[in-house]
Short mmCIF file of C-alpha atoms in Angstrom, two decimals:
data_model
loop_
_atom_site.label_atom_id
_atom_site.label_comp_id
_atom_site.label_asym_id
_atom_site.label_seq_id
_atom_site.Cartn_x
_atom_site.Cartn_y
_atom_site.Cartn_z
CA UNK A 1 196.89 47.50 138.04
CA UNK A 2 200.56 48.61 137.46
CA UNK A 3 201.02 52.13 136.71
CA UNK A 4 201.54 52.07 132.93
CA UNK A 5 197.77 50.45 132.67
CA UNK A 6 196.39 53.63 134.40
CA UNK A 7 196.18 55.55 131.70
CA UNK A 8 193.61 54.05 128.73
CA UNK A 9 191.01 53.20 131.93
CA UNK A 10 190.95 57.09 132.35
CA UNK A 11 190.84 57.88 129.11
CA UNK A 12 187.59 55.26 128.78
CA UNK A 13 186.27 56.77 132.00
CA UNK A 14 185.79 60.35 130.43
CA UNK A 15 185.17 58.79 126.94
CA UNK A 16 181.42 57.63 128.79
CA UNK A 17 181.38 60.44 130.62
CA UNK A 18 181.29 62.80 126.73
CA UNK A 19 178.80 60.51 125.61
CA UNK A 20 176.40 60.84 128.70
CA UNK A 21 177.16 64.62 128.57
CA UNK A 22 176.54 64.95 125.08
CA UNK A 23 173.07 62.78 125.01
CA UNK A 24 171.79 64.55 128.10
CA UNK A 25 172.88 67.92 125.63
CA UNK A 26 171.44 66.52 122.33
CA UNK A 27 167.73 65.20 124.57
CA UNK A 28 168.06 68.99 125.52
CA UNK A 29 168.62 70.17 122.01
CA UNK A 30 165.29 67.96 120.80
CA UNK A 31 163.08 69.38 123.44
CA UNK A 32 164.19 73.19 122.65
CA UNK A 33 163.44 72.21 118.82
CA UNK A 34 160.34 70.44 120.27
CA UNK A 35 159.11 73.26 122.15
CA UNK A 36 159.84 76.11 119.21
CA UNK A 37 158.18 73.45 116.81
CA UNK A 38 154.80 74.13 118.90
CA UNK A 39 155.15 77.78 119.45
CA UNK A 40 155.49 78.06 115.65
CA UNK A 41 152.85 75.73 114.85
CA UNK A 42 150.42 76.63 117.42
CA UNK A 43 150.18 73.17 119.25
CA UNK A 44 151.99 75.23 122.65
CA UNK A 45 149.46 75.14 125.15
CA UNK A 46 150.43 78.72 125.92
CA UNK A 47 150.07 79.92 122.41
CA UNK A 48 147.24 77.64 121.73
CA UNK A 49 145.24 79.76 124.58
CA UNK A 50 146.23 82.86 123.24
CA UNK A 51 144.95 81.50 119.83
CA UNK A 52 141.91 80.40 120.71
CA UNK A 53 141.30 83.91 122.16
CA UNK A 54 141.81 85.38 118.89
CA UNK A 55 139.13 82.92 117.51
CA UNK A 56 136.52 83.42 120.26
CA UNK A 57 137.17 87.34 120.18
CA UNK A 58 136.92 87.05 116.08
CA UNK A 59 133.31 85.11 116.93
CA UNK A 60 132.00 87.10 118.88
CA UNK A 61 132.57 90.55 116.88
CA UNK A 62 131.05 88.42 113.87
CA UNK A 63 128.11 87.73 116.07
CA UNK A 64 127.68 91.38 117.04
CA UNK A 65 128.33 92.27 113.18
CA UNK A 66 125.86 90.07 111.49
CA UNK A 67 123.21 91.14 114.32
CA UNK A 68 123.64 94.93 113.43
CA UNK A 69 123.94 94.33 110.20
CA UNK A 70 120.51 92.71 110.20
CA UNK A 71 118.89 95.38 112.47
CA UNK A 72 120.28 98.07 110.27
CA UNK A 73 120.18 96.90 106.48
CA UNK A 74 116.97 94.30 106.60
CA UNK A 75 114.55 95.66 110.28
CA UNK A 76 115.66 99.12 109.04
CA UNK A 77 114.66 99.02 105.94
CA UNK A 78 111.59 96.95 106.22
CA UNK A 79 109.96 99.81 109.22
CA UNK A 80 111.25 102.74 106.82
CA UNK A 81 109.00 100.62 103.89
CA UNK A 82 106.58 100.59 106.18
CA UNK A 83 106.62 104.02 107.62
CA UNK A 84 106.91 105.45 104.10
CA UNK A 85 103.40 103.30 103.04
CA UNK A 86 101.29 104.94 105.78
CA UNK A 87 102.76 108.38 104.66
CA UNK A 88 101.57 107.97 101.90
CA UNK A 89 97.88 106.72 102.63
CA UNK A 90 98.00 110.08 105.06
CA UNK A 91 98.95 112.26 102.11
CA UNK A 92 96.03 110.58 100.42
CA UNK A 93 94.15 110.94 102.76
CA UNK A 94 94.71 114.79 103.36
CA UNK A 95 94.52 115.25 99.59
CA UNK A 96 90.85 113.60 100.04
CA UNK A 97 89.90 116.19 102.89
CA UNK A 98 91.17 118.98 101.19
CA UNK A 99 88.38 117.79 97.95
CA UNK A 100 85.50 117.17 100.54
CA UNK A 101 86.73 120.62 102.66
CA UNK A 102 86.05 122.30 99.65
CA UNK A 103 82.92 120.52 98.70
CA UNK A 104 81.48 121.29 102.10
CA UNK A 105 82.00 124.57 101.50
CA UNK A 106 80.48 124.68 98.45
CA UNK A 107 77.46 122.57 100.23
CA UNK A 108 77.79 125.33 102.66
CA UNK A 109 77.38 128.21 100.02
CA UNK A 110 74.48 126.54 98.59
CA UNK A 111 72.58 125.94 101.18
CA UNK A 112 73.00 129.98 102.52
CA UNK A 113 71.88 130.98 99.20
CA UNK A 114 68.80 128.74 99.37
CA UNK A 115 67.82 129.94 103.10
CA UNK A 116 68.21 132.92 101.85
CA UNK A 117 66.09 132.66 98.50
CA UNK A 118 63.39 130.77 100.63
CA UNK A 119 63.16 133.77 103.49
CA UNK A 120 63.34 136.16 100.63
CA UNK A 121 60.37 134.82 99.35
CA UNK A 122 58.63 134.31 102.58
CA UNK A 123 58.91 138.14 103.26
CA UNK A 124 57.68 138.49 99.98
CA UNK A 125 54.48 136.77 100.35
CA UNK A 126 53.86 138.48 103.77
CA UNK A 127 53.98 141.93 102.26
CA UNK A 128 51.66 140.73 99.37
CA UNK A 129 49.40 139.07 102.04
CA UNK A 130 49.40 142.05 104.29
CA UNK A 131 48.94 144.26 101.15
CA UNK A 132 45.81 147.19 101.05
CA UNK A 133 46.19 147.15 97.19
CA UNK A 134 42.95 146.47 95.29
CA UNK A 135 45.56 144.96 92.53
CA UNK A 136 43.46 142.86 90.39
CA UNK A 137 46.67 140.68 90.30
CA UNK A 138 47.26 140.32 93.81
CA UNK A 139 45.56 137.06 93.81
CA UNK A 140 47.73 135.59 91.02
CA UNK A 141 50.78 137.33 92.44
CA UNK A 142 50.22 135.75 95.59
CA UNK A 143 49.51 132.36 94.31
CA UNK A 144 53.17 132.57 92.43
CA UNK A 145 55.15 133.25 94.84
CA UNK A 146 53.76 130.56 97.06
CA UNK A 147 54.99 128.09 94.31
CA UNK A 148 58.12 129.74 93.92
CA UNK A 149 58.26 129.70 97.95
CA UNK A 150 57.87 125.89 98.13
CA UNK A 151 60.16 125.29 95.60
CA UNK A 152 62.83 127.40 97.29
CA UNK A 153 61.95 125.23 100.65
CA UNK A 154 62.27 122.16 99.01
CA UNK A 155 65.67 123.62 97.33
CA UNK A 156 66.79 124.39 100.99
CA UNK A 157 65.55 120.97 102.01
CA UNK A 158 68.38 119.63 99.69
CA UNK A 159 71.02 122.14 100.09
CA UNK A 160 70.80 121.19 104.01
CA UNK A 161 70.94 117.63 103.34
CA UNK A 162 73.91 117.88 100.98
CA UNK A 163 75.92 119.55 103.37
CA UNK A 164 74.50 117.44 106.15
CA UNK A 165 76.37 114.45 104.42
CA UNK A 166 78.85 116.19 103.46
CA UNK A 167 80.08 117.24 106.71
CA UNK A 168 79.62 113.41 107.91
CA UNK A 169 81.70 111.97 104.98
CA UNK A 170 84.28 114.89 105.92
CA UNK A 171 84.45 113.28 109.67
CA UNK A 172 84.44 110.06 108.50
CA UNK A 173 88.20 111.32 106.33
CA UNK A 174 89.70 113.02 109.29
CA UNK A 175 88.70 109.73 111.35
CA UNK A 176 90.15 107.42 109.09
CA UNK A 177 93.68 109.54 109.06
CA UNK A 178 93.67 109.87 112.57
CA UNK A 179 93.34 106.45 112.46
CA UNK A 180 96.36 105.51 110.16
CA UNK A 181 98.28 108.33 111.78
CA UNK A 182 97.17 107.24 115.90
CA UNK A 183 95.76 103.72 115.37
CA UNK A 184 97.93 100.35 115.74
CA UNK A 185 100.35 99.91 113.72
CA UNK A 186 99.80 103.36 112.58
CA UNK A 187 102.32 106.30 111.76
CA UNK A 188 103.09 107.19 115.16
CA UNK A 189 103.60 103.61 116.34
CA UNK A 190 106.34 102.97 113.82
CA UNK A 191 107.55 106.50 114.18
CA UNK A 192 108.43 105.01 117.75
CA UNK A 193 109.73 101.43 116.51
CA UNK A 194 111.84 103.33 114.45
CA UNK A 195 113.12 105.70 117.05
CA UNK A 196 113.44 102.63 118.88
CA UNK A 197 115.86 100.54 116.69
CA UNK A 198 117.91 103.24 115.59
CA UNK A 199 118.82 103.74 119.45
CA UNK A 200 119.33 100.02 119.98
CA UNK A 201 121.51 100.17 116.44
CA UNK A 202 123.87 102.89 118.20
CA UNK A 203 124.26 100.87 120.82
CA UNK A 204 124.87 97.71 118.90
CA UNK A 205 127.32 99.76 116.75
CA UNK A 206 129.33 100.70 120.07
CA UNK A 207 129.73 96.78 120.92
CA UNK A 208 131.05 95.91 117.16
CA UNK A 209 133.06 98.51 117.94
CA UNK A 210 134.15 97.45 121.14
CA UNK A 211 134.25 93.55 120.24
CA UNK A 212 136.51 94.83 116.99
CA UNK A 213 139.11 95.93 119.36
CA UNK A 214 138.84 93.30 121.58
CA UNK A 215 139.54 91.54 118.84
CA UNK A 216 142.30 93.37 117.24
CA UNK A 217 143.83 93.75 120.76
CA UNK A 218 144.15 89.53 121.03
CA UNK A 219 145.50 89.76 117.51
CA UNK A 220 148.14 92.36 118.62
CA UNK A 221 148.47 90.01 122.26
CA UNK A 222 149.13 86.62 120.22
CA UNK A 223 151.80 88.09 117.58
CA UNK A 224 153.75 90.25 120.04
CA UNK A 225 153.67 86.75 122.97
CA UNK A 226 154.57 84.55 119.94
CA UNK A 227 156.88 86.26 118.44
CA UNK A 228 158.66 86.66 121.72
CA UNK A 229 158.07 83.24 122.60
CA UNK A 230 160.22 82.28 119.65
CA UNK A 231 162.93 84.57 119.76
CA UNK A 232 163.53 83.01 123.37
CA UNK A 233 163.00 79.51 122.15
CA UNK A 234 165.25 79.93 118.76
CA UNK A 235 168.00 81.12 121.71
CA UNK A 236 167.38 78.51 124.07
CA UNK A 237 168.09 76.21 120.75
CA UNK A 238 171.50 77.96 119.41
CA UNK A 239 172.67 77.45 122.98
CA UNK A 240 171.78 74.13 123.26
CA UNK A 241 173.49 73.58 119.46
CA UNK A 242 176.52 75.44 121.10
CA UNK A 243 176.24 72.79 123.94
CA UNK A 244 176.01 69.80 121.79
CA UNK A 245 178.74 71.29 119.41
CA UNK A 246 181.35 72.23 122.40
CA UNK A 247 180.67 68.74 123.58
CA UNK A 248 181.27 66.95 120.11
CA UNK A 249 184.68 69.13 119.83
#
């Protein structure tokens, strides 16, 4: 074409060339937006993993929580119940001994006073029966004592068998603590199933601890990546603004 003409085809010639430029910069601008959209609204795959980390962390301290918080406030508190019952049948129990200690002692007393009554008598009679006295008495004397003398054997009799069933009932109480104290399901047992749990609670207590900062830590992870992930993304947008603007000027 003839010189003059030269001109407007140039000018059209950049004309499409700003327009390319600035749809290439304005695509560019939509995918920054695009991309800062997701970071703030979670649906970044980057942030979305860090998120979900949070969550599982979160679950699993719950988890660890609600377990120790079960061992401790409702296992706890139903083997103290427990532990505190057969206390107190032992403390009934002792309070029983004590009662048939001192009965058997009593039985005890009794039956040393009627031994002692019936050989008291016995050397009685063998001194009257052995006597050289021409007592006119001696006969009736004699006969006397022999009732008093079987009446102090059958006393003994008694005495001995009260303190004969005494002393059984008395090992029959100490038996029947031992066995709430040594037996299954006895003191001792939960003594040791409480020993037990409260070790298991410590170390349950060190894993809520441990999941809580686990837990915490993804917190602190997720804010400090997406808050960084932003900043960059809000500049990667005012540049490509800047772009799109320089291009429209």
């Amino acid at each position: 074409p003839p010189r003059s003409t030269l001109f407007p085809y140039t000018t059209l010639f950049r004309s499409d060339e700003l327009k390319e430029a600035l749809k290439q910069a304005q695509n560019n601008l939509s995918v920054k937006q695009g991309i800062l959209a997701g970071i703030i609204d979670g649906s970044d795959p980057q942030i979305k993993a860090l998120e979900d980390a949070v969550n599982s962390s979160y679950e699993i301290y719950q988890k660890q929580l609600k377990t120790l918080n079960e061992n401790s406030s409702v296992k706890m508190t139903e083997l103290k119940q427990k532990t505190d019952e057969k206390q107190n049948e032992i403390d009934a129990k002792d309070k029983e001994i004590s009662n048939k200690e001192s009965e058997v002692s009593n039985a005890q007393s009794s039956y040393d006073n009627a031994k002692a009554s019936r050989e008291n008598l016995e050397n009685i009679l063998t001194e009257l029966e052995t006597s050289n006295s021409e007592d006119n008495d001696l006969s009736s004397k004699i006969s006397e004592v022999k009732s008093q003398l079987e009446a102090a054997k059958d006393a003994e009799t008694k005495a001995e068998e009260a303190l004969k069933t005494a002393k059984e009932e008395l090992e029959q109480l100490k038996n029947e603590r031992r066995e709430i104290e040594e037996g299954e399901g006895g003191l001792n047992e939960l003594k040791e199933q409480m020993t037990k749990l409260e070790a298991e609670i410590s170390g349950q207590n060190t894993e809520v601890q441990q999941a809580k900062q686990a837990w915490e830590d993804a917190k602190e992870k997720f804010e400090t990546e997406k808050n960084a992930a932003i900043t960059a993304a809000k500049t990667q947008v005012s540049n490509s603004q800047k772009k799109v603007d320089e291009i429209k000027s």
